[in-house]
Amino acid sequence: MAEVKLLGTWPSPFYYRVVWVLKLKGIAYEFIEEDLNNKGPLLLQHNPVHKKIPVLIHSGKSICESMIILEYIQEIWPQNSLLPADPYDRAIARFWIKFAEDKVNPLAFAGFYGEEQKKAIRDSLEMLETTEEHALRDKTFFGGDKIDLVDIAFGQLSQWLQMVEDVTNVKLLDASKFPRLQRWINNFKQVPIIKENLPDYQEMFAYFKALRVMLLSSK
Amino acid sequence: VSTQAISDVVFIFISASEAGTSQHNIYIKTAQICGCERKGDMAESNVKVLGTWASPFVMRVKIALHLKSVRYEDVEEDLLAPKSELLLKSNPVYKKIPVFFHAHNPICESLIILQYIDEVWTTSASSILPSDPYERSQSRFWAAYVDDKFFPALRRLLIGATEEDKKAALAEVVEGTVVLEGAFGELSKGKAFFGGDNIGFVDIALGSLLGWIEVIGKQCETKLVSEAKTPRLVQWADCFSAHEAVKDVLPDVDKLADFGLKLRAKILKALAPTN
């Protein structure tokens, strides 16, 4: 069987997206931890353009950008399909995946300090409103009865969002304003593969808190 | 009375009474009420593109439809005027063109539309994405590079207010062309296009920008895709522009330059702080 390696960093949500999908499809892989403060030759060789994780290396070939990696995995290993079979439904799924990329991804970098904070809060609330009203609506998961790549794309909201709120002391997802999203977070975290593969909250909190202190002091 | 006529009437009724509901919801409800298949009449005459002649993202969709020999209705949106009802209703999230309609079902985001077109019209000769999954991932990667890195730099060069802004943007754009020259070497494998013998996903993603690249270049008095730094891209640009599926879609450069000035003025006015 061909070799699968995943270059990543705890606790990056983009790395976790790939972990979730590899495990949901039962694909064995080797994890290679990358130190982002000291980027190694493997990362520079396999992602020379962006120099970012995650990078999937399959039979020596590298694939970069988490959602592109996930479409690749879906095509090579179609079992437990994570995209709709119908082309129109698939186009809608891709639309929401792109929305998550454009609007949810920035949360990972938590530009929640100084003057950028007000704008970041406004943008986040707008993103949550659109997600609640248009993307999720009354479904259990974005994928319907079970999770699919859209849920994976929004996966950051399941734990990383709360961490950003706790580290910055800013409440974004008020359960009374976003009941569907709150329900989704609870359901998503109960999916066995997700439940078993989330970073330890306390460790992650400590890590980001320290990171924020460092960023603030350098400003 | 045909089912199409019934669904049109129901659609109008629902959209009038549920303003603000996403377009997708409206179409699902229509289908449920009249008991017809959501997609209804899938005849090729039911293909519509909401866009504008000047938008490279709209050009992408038209090139793809030409490649597949699919006829469509061209609905023009005036970018210099307030956004139309149709646009606001069919793309409530981003309110941007292109919006592609197939049997009244709207799809937004040009690269997503391209993949849909490729997946639905499979009988014609030209495949837009390669069939091999690894090559597909490479095509997606480079198309994303065009949209996420190259295009924003180009846009900053167009609307750059100060000399400093323009200089920084120019450096980024030129660096981008060099990176893309490298990508062309990798993907084309010695053939004429990123897609090999035929134009494909990356050709369309980048090629749709050629008109604007020329206009912005003239404004800066520089050839953005230069013979010196990117000889293969220069050759590729000529081949792409001359292609059957492309030549009637790429706009006249003078007309685009004139439009560019008006668009730049509109954007700068919107960005300027109010007193």
Coordinates of C-alpha atoms in Angstrom, one line a residue:
Chain A
M1 CA 0.0 0.0 0.0
A2 CA 1.3 3.4 -0.9
E3 CA 2.7 5.6 1.8
V4 CA 0.8 8.4 3.3
K5 CA 2.5 11.1 5.4
L6 CA 1.0 14.2 7.0
L7 CA 3.1 17.2 7.8
G8 CA 1.4 19.2 10.5
T9 CA 1.5 21.1 13.7
W10 CA -0.5 20.7 16.9
P11 CA -2.9 22.5 17.5
S12 CA -3.5 23.9 14.0
P13 CA -7.2 23.5 13.0
F14 CA -6.1 23.0 9.3
Y15 CA -4.0 20.1 10.3
Y16 CA -6.9 18.6 12.3
R17 CA -9.2 18.8 9.3
V18 CA -6.9 16.3 7.5
V19 CA -6.6 14.1 10.5
W20 CA -10.4 13.9 10.8
V21 CA -10.8 12.9 7.2
L22 CA -8.0 10.4 7.1
K23 CA -9.5 8.7 10.2
L24 CA -13.1 8.9 9.0
K25 CA -11.9 7.0 5.9
G26 CA -9.7 4.6 7.8
I27 CA -6.5 5.6 6.1
A28 CA -3.3 4.8 7.9
Y29 CA -0.7 7.6 7.8
E30 CA 2.5 8.8 9.4
F31 CA 2.4 12.1 11.3
I32 CA 5.4 14.4 11.0
E33 CA 5.4 17.3 13.4
E34 CA 6.6 20.6 11.9
D35 CA 8.1 23.3 14.1
L36 CA 6.7 26.5 12.5
N37 CA 9.4 28.7 14.2
N38 CA 12.1 26.6 12.5
K39 CA 10.7 25.3 9.2
G40 CA 12.4 22.1 8.2
P41 CA 13.7 21.0 4.8
L42 CA 10.8 18.6 4.3
L43 CA 8.2 21.5 4.5
L44 CA 10.3 23.7 2.3
Q45 CA 10.7 21.0 -0.3
H46 CA 7.1 19.9 -0.3
N47 CA 5.4 23.4 -0.1
P48 CA 7.9 25.8 -1.6
V49 CA 5.2 28.2 -2.6
H50 CA 3.4 28.8 0.7
K51 CA 5.7 27.1 3.2
K52 CA 2.6 26.1 5.3
I53 CA 1.2 23.1 6.9
P54 CA -0.7 20.8 6.4
V55 CA 1.0 19.0 3.6
L56 CA -0.1 15.5 2.5
I57 CA 2.6 13.4 1.0
H58 CA 1.2 10.4 -0.9
S59 CA 3.7 8.1 -2.7
G60 CA 6.2 10.9 -2.6
K61 CA 3.9 13.4 -4.2
S62 CA 2.9 16.5 -2.2
I63 CA -0.5 18.1 -1.9
C64 CA -1.0 21.4 -0.1
E65 CA -3.9 23.5 1.2
S66 CA -6.2 21.6 3.6
M67 CA -9.4 21.7 1.5
I68 CA -7.5 20.7 -1.7
I69 CA -6.0 17.9 0.3
L70 CA -9.5 16.8 1.4
E71 CA -10.9 16.8 -2.2
Y72 CA -7.8 14.7 -3.2
I73 CA -8.4 12.2 -0.3
Q74 CA -12.1 12.0 -1.2
E75 CA -11.2 11.1 -4.8
I76 CA -8.5 8.6 -4.1
W77 CA -10.4 6.9 -1.2
P78 CA -14.1 7.3 -2.0
Q79 CA -15.3 5.0 0.9
N80 CA -17.4 6.8 3.5
S81 CA -18.0 9.6 1.0
L82 CA -17.8 13.1 2.3
L83 CA -19.2 15.1 -0.6
P84 CA -22.7 14.8 -2.2
A85 CA -23.0 12.6 -5.3
D86 CA -25.3 15.1 -7.1
P87 CA -23.3 17.8 -9.0
Y88 CA -25.5 20.7 -7.9
D89 CA -25.5 19.6 -4.2
R90 CA -21.7 19.3 -4.6
A91 CA -21.4 22.8 -6.0
I92 CA -23.4 24.1 -3.0
A93 CA -21.2 22.2 -0.6
R94 CA -18.1 23.7 -2.3
F95 CA -19.6 27.1 -2.0
W96 CA -19.9 26.8 1.8
I97 CA -16.4 25.2 2.0
K98 CA -15.1 28.3 0.3
F99 CA -17.1 30.6 2.6
A100 CA -15.6 28.8 5.6
E101 CA -12.1 29.3 4.1
D102 CA -12.7 33.0 3.5
K103 CA -14.6 33.9 6.6
V104 CA -13.8 31.3 9.3
N105 CA -10.1 30.7 8.7
P106 CA -9.1 34.2 9.9
L107 CA -10.3 33.2 13.4
A108 CA -7.3 30.8 13.7
F109 CA -4.9 33.7 13.6
A110 CA -7.0 35.6 16.1
G111 CA -6.3 39.2 15.0
F112 CA -8.1 39.9 18.2
Y113 CA -5.8 42.5 19.7
G114 CA -5.7 46.3 19.5
E115 CA -7.7 48.2 16.9
E116 CA -8.1 45.1 14.7
Q117 CA -10.3 43.6 17.4
K118 CA -13.4 45.7 16.6
K119 CA -13.3 44.8 13.0
A120 CA -12.6 41.1 13.7
I121 CA -15.5 41.0 16.1
R122 CA -17.9 42.6 13.5
D123 CA -16.6 40.2 10.8
S124 CA -17.0 37.2 13.0
L125 CA -20.5 38.0 14.0
E126 CA -21.5 38.5 10.4
M127 CA -19.9 35.2 9.5
L128 CA -21.8 33.4 12.3
E129 CA -25.1 35.0 11.3
T130 CA -24.7 33.9 7.6
T131 CA -23.6 30.4 8.7
E132 CA -26.6 30.0 11.0
E133 CA -29.2 31.4 8.6
H134 CA -28.0 30.3 5.2
A135 CA -25.5 27.4 5.6
L136 CA -26.7 25.3 8.5
R137 CA -30.4 26.3 8.6
D138 CA -32.4 23.5 10.3
K139 CA -30.0 20.6 9.5
T140 CA -28.3 18.5 12.2
F141 CA -25.0 18.8 10.3
F142 CA -24.0 20.8 7.3
G143 CA -23.9 17.5 5.4
G144 CA -27.5 16.6 6.6
D145 CA -27.8 13.5 8.8
K146 CA -24.1 12.9 8.9
I147 CA -21.0 15.1 8.7
D148 CA -19.3 15.9 5.4
L149 CA -16.5 18.1 4.1
V150 CA -18.6 21.2 4.9
D151 CA -18.7 20.2 8.6
I152 CA -15.0 19.6 8.4
A153 CA -14.4 23.0 6.9
F154 CA -16.4 24.6 9.7
G155 CA -14.7 22.4 12.3
Q156 CA -12.8 25.3 13.7
L157 CA -16.0 26.6 15.3
S158 CA -16.2 23.5 17.4
Q159 CA -13.4 24.2 19.8
W160 CA -11.0 26.8 18.4
L161 CA -13.7 29.5 18.5
Q162 CA -14.3 29.0 22.2
M163 CA -10.6 29.1 22.9
V164 CA -10.3 32.4 21.1
E165 CA -13.3 33.7 23.2
D166 CA -11.6 32.5 26.4
V167 CA -8.2 33.9 25.5
T168 CA -9.4 37.3 24.5
N169 CA -12.4 37.6 26.8
V170 CA -14.8 38.4 24.0
K171 CA -18.0 36.4 23.6
L172 CA -18.9 35.7 20.0
L173 CA -21.1 32.7 19.9
D174 CA -24.0 33.5 22.2
A175 CA -26.1 30.3 22.3
S176 CA -29.3 32.3 22.6
K177 CA -28.5 34.2 19.3
F178 CA -27.0 31.2 17.5
P179 CA -29.0 28.2 18.8
R180 CA -28.5 26.1 15.7
L181 CA -24.7 26.6 15.6
Q182 CA -24.5 25.8 19.3
R183 CA -26.4 22.6 18.7
W184 CA -24.1 21.8 15.8
I185 CA -21.0 22.3 17.9
N186 CA -22.4 19.9 20.5
N187 CA -23.4 17.3 17.9
F188 CA -20.1 17.6 16.0
K189 CA -18.0 17.1 19.1
Q190 CA -19.9 13.9 19.8
V191 CA -19.1 12.3 16.5
P192 CA -16.7 9.5 17.6
I193 CA -13.8 10.3 15.3
I194 CA -14.0 14.0 16.1
K195 CA -14.4 13.3 19.8
E196 CA -11.3 11.2 19.9
N197 CA -9.3 13.6 17.8
L198 CA -9.6 17.1 19.3
P199 CA -6.6 18.8 20.9
D200 CA -6.7 18.9 24.7
Y201 CA -8.5 22.1 25.6
Q202 CA -6.4 23.2 28.5
E203 CA -3.1 22.6 26.7
M204 CA -4.4 24.5 23.6
F205 CA -5.7 27.4 25.8
A206 CA -2.3 27.7 27.5
Y207 CA -0.5 27.6 24.2
F208 CA -2.6 30.4 22.6
K209 CA -2.6 32.5 25.7
A210 CA 1.2 32.5 25.7
L211 CA 1.2 33.2 22.0
R212 CA -1.2 36.2 22.5
V213 CA 1.0 37.6 25.3
M214 CA 4.0 37.3 23.0
L215 CA 2.2 39.0 20.1
L216 CA 0.9 41.8 22.2
S217 CA 4.3 42.5 23.8
S218 CA 5.9 42.7 20.4
K219 CA 3.5 45.4 19.2
Chain B
V1 CA -50.6 24.4 -18.3
S2 CA -47.0 23.1 -18.3
T3 CA -45.2 22.2 -15.1
Q4 CA -42.6 24.8 -16.0
A5 CA -45.2 27.5 -16.1
I6 CA -46.6 26.4 -12.8
S7 CA -43.2 26.4 -11.2
D8 CA -42.5 29.9 -12.6
V9 CA -45.8 31.2 -11.0
V10 CA -45.1 29.5 -7.7
F11 CA -41.5 30.8 -7.8
I12 CA -42.7 34.4 -8.2
F13 CA -45.3 33.9 -5.4
I14 CA -42.8 32.5 -3.0
S15 CA -40.0 35.0 -3.7
A16 CA -42.4 37.8 -3.2
S17 CA -43.6 36.5 0.2
E18 CA -40.3 35.3 1.5
A19 CA -37.8 38.0 0.7
G20 CA -34.5 37.3 2.3
T21 CA -34.8 33.5 2.2
S22 CA -31.9 32.1 0.4
Q23 CA -32.4 31.4 -3.3
H24 CA -31.6 27.7 -2.8
N25 CA -34.5 27.4 -0.4
I26 CA -36.9 29.1 -2.8
Y27 CA -36.1 26.6 -5.6
I28 CA -36.4 23.6 -3.3
K29 CA -39.8 24.8 -2.2
T30 CA -40.9 25.4 -5.7
A31 CA -40.0 21.8 -6.7
Q32 CA -41.8 20.3 -3.7
I33 CA -45.0 22.3 -4.3
C34 CA -45.5 21.4 -7.9
G35 CA -44.1 17.8 -7.4
C36 CA -41.6 18.2 -10.2
E37 CA -37.9 17.3 -10.1
R38 CA -35.9 20.1 -8.5
K39 CA -33.9 20.4 -11.7
G40 CA -37.0 20.4 -13.9
D41 CA -36.2 20.9 -17.5
M42 CA -32.4 20.3 -17.9
A43 CA -32.4 21.3 -21.5
E44 CA -29.4 23.3 -22.5
S45 CA -31.6 26.3 -23.3
N46 CA -32.1 26.6 -19.6
V47 CA -28.6 28.0 -18.9
K48 CA -28.0 31.6 -17.9
V49 CA -25.0 33.6 -16.9
L50 CA -25.5 36.8 -14.8
G51 CA -22.4 38.8 -15.3
T52 CA -20.7 41.6 -17.1
W53 CA -18.4 41.7 -20.2
A54 CA -15.6 43.2 -18.2
S55 CA -15.4 40.7 -15.4
P56 CA -12.6 38.1 -15.7
F57 CA -14.6 35.8 -13.4
V58 CA -17.6 35.9 -15.7
M59 CA -15.3 35.3 -18.7
R60 CA -14.2 32.1 -17.1
V61 CA -17.7 30.8 -17.1
K62 CA -18.3 31.8 -20.7
I63 CA -15.1 30.2 -21.9
A64 CA -16.0 26.9 -20.1
L65 CA -19.5 27.0 -21.8
H66 CA -17.9 27.7 -25.2
L67 CA -15.5 24.8 -24.6
K68 CA -18.5 22.5 -24.0
S69 CA -20.5 24.0 -26.8
V70 CA -23.3 24.9 -24.4
R71 CA -25.6 27.7 -25.4
Y72 CA -26.6 30.2 -22.7
E73 CA -28.5 33.4 -22.1
D74 CA -26.2 36.3 -21.3
V75 CA -27.7 38.7 -18.6
E76 CA -25.6 41.8 -18.2
E77 CA -25.2 43.4 -14.7
D78 CA -24.0 47.0 -14.7
L79 CA -21.0 47.2 -12.2
L80 CA -21.2 51.0 -12.2
A81 CA -24.9 51.0 -11.1
P82 CA -26.5 49.7 -7.8
K83 CA -26.8 45.9 -7.6
S84 CA -29.8 44.4 -9.4
E85 CA -32.6 42.5 -7.6
L86 CA -31.7 39.3 -9.4
L87 CA -28.1 39.5 -8.2
L88 CA -29.0 40.3 -4.6
K89 CA -31.5 37.4 -4.5
S90 CA -29.4 34.8 -6.3
N91 CA -26.2 35.6 -4.4
P92 CA -27.3 36.9 -1.0
V93 CA -24.1 35.9 0.7
Y94 CA -21.6 37.7 -1.5
K95 CA -23.8 39.8 -3.9
K96 CA -21.2 39.3 -6.7
I97 CA -21.1 38.1 -10.3
P98 CA -20.9 35.7 -11.9
V99 CA -24.0 33.8 -10.9
F100 CA -24.6 30.8 -13.1
F101 CA -28.2 29.4 -13.5
H102 CA -28.9 25.9 -14.7
A103 CA -32.6 25.2 -14.9
H104 CA -33.1 28.1 -12.5
N105 CA -30.7 26.7 -9.9
P106 CA -28.1 29.3 -9.1
I107 CA -24.4 28.6 -8.4
C108 CA -21.9 31.2 -7.3
E109 CA -18.1 31.5 -7.4
S110 CA -16.4 31.1 -10.8
L111 CA -14.1 28.2 -10.0
I112 CA -17.0 26.3 -8.4
I113 CA -19.1 27.0 -11.5
L114 CA -16.3 25.7 -13.7
Q115 CA -16.2 22.4 -11.8
Y116 CA -20.0 22.1 -12.0
I117 CA -20.0 22.7 -15.8
D118 CA -17.2 20.1 -16.1
E119 CA -19.1 17.5 -14.1
V120 CA -22.5 18.0 -15.8
W121 CA -21.4 18.3 -19.5
T122 CA -19.2 15.3 -19.8
T123 CA -20.0 14.2 -23.3
S124 CA -18.1 16.8 -25.1
A125 CA -14.5 16.5 -26.0
S126 CA -12.9 19.0 -23.7
S127 CA -12.4 18.1 -20.0
I128 CA -11.6 21.2 -17.9
L129 CA -10.0 19.4 -14.9
P130 CA -7.7 16.5 -15.5
S131 CA -8.9 13.0 -14.7
D132 CA -6.0 12.0 -12.5
P133 CA -6.6 13.0 -8.8
Y134 CA -3.1 14.3 -8.2
E135 CA -3.1 16.4 -11.3
R136 CA -6.6 17.7 -10.3
S137 CA -5.1 18.8 -6.9
Q138 CA -2.3 20.6 -8.7
S139 CA -4.8 22.4 -11.0
R140 CA -6.9 23.4 -8.0
F141 CA -3.8 24.6 -6.1
W142 CA -2.7 26.8 -9.0
A143 CA -6.1 28.2 -9.7
A144 CA -6.4 29.0 -5.9
Y145 CA -2.9 30.7 -6.2
V146 CA -4.3 32.9 -9.0
D147 CA -7.3 33.9 -7.0
D148 CA -5.8 34.2 -3.5
K149 CA -2.3 35.7 -4.3
F150 CA -2.0 36.9 -7.9
F151 CA -5.4 38.6 -8.4
P152 CA -5.4 40.6 -5.2
A153 CA -1.9 42.0 -6.1
L154 CA -3.2 42.9 -9.5
R155 CA -6.2 44.6 -8.0
R156 CA -4.0 46.5 -5.6
L157 CA -1.9 47.7 -8.6
L158 CA -5.1 48.9 -10.3
I159 CA -6.5 50.9 -7.4
G160 CA -3.1 51.9 -5.8
A161 CA -3.6 55.4 -4.5
T162 CA 0.1 56.3 -3.8
E163 CA 3.3 55.7 -5.7
E164 CA 4.5 53.6 -2.8
D165 CA 1.4 51.4 -2.9
K166 CA 1.8 50.9 -6.6
K167 CA 5.5 50.1 -6.4
A168 CA 4.9 47.4 -3.7
A169 CA 1.9 45.9 -5.7
L170 CA 4.0 45.9 -8.9
A171 CA 6.8 44.0 -7.2
E172 CA 4.2 41.4 -6.0
V173 CA 2.6 41.1 -9.4
V174 CA 5.9 40.5 -11.2
E175 CA 7.0 38.0 -8.6
G176 CA 3.6 36.2 -9.1
T177 CA 4.2 36.0 -12.9
V178 CA 7.6 34.4 -12.3
V179 CA 6.0 31.8 -9.9
L180 CA 3.3 31.1 -12.5
E181 CA 6.0 30.7 -15.2
G182 CA 7.4 27.9 -13.0
A183 CA 4.0 26.4 -12.6
F184 CA 3.5 26.5 -16.4
G185 CA 6.7 24.5 -16.8
E186 CA 5.5 21.9 -14.4
L187 CA 1.9 21.5 -15.5
S188 CA 2.2 21.9 -19.3
K189 CA 4.9 19.2 -19.7
G190 CA 6.1 20.8 -22.9
K191 CA 2.7 21.4 -24.4
A192 CA 1.0 24.6 -25.2
F193 CA -1.3 25.0 -22.2
F194 CA -1.3 24.5 -18.4
G195 CA -3.9 21.8 -19.3
G196 CA -1.5 20.2 -21.8
D197 CA -2.8 19.9 -25.4
N198 CA -6.1 21.6 -24.5
I199 CA -7.0 24.5 -22.3
G200 CA -8.0 23.6 -18.8
F201 CA -8.8 24.8 -15.3
V202 CA -5.6 26.8 -14.7
D203 CA -5.5 28.2 -18.3
I204 CA -9.0 29.6 -17.8
A205 CA -8.4 30.9 -14.3
L206 CA -5.3 32.8 -15.3
G207 CA -6.1 33.5 -18.9
S208 CA -9.3 35.3 -18.0
L209 CA -7.1 38.0 -16.4
L210 CA -5.1 38.7 -19.6
G211 CA -7.2 41.7 -20.6
W212 CA -6.9 43.4 -17.3
I213 CA -3.2 42.5 -17.1
E214 CA -2.7 44.4 -20.4
V215 CA -4.7 47.4 -19.3
I216 CA -3.0 47.7 -15.9
G217 CA 0.3 47.1 -17.5
K218 CA -0.3 50.0 -19.9
Q219 CA -1.3 52.2 -16.9
C220 CA 2.0 51.4 -15.2
E221 CA 3.9 51.6 -18.5
T222 CA 5.3 48.1 -17.9
K223 CA 4.7 44.8 -19.5
L224 CA 3.5 42.7 -16.6
V225 CA 4.0 39.4 -18.4
S226 CA 7.4 40.1 -19.9
E227 CA 9.5 38.3 -22.4
A228 CA 12.5 38.7 -20.2
K229 CA 11.2 37.1 -17.1
T230 CA 8.3 34.9 -18.4
P231 CA 8.9 33.9 -22.0
R232 CA 6.8 30.8 -21.8
L233 CA 3.8 32.7 -20.4
V234 CA 4.1 35.3 -23.2
Q235 CA 3.8 32.5 -25.7
W236 CA 1.0 30.8 -23.7
A237 CA -0.9 34.1 -23.6
D238 CA -0.9 34.4 -27.4
C239 CA -2.1 30.8 -27.8
F240 CA -4.8 31.2 -25.1
S241 CA -6.2 34.4 -26.5
A242 CA -6.4 33.0 -30.0
H243 CA -8.3 29.8 -28.9
E244 CA -11.7 29.2 -30.4
A245 CA -13.4 29.1 -27.1
V246 CA -11.7 32.3 -25.8
K247 CA -11.3 34.8 -28.6
D248 CA -14.8 36.1 -28.6
V249 CA -14.9 36.4 -24.8
L250 CA -11.8 38.4 -24.1
P251 CA -12.8 42.1 -24.3
D252 CA -11.3 44.9 -26.5
V253 CA -8.4 46.3 -24.5
D254 CA -9.3 50.0 -25.1
K255 CA -12.9 49.5 -24.0
L256 CA -11.6 47.7 -20.9
A257 CA -9.1 50.5 -20.2
D258 CA -11.9 53.0 -20.3
F259 CA -14.0 50.9 -18.0
G260 CA -11.0 50.4 -15.7
L261 CA -10.7 54.1 -15.1
K262 CA -14.4 54.4 -14.2
L263 CA -14.2 51.3 -11.9
R264 CA -11.1 52.6 -10.2
A265 CA -12.8 55.9 -9.5
K266 CA -15.8 54.1 -8.1
I267 CA -13.7 51.9 -5.8
L268 CA -11.6 54.8 -4.5
K269 CA -14.6 56.8 -3.8
A270 CA -16.1 54.0 -1.8
L271 CA -12.9 53.5 0.1
A272 CA -12.3 57.2 0.8
P273 CA -13.2 58.2 4.4
T274 CA -16.4 60.3 4.7
N275 CA -16.1 63.8 6.1

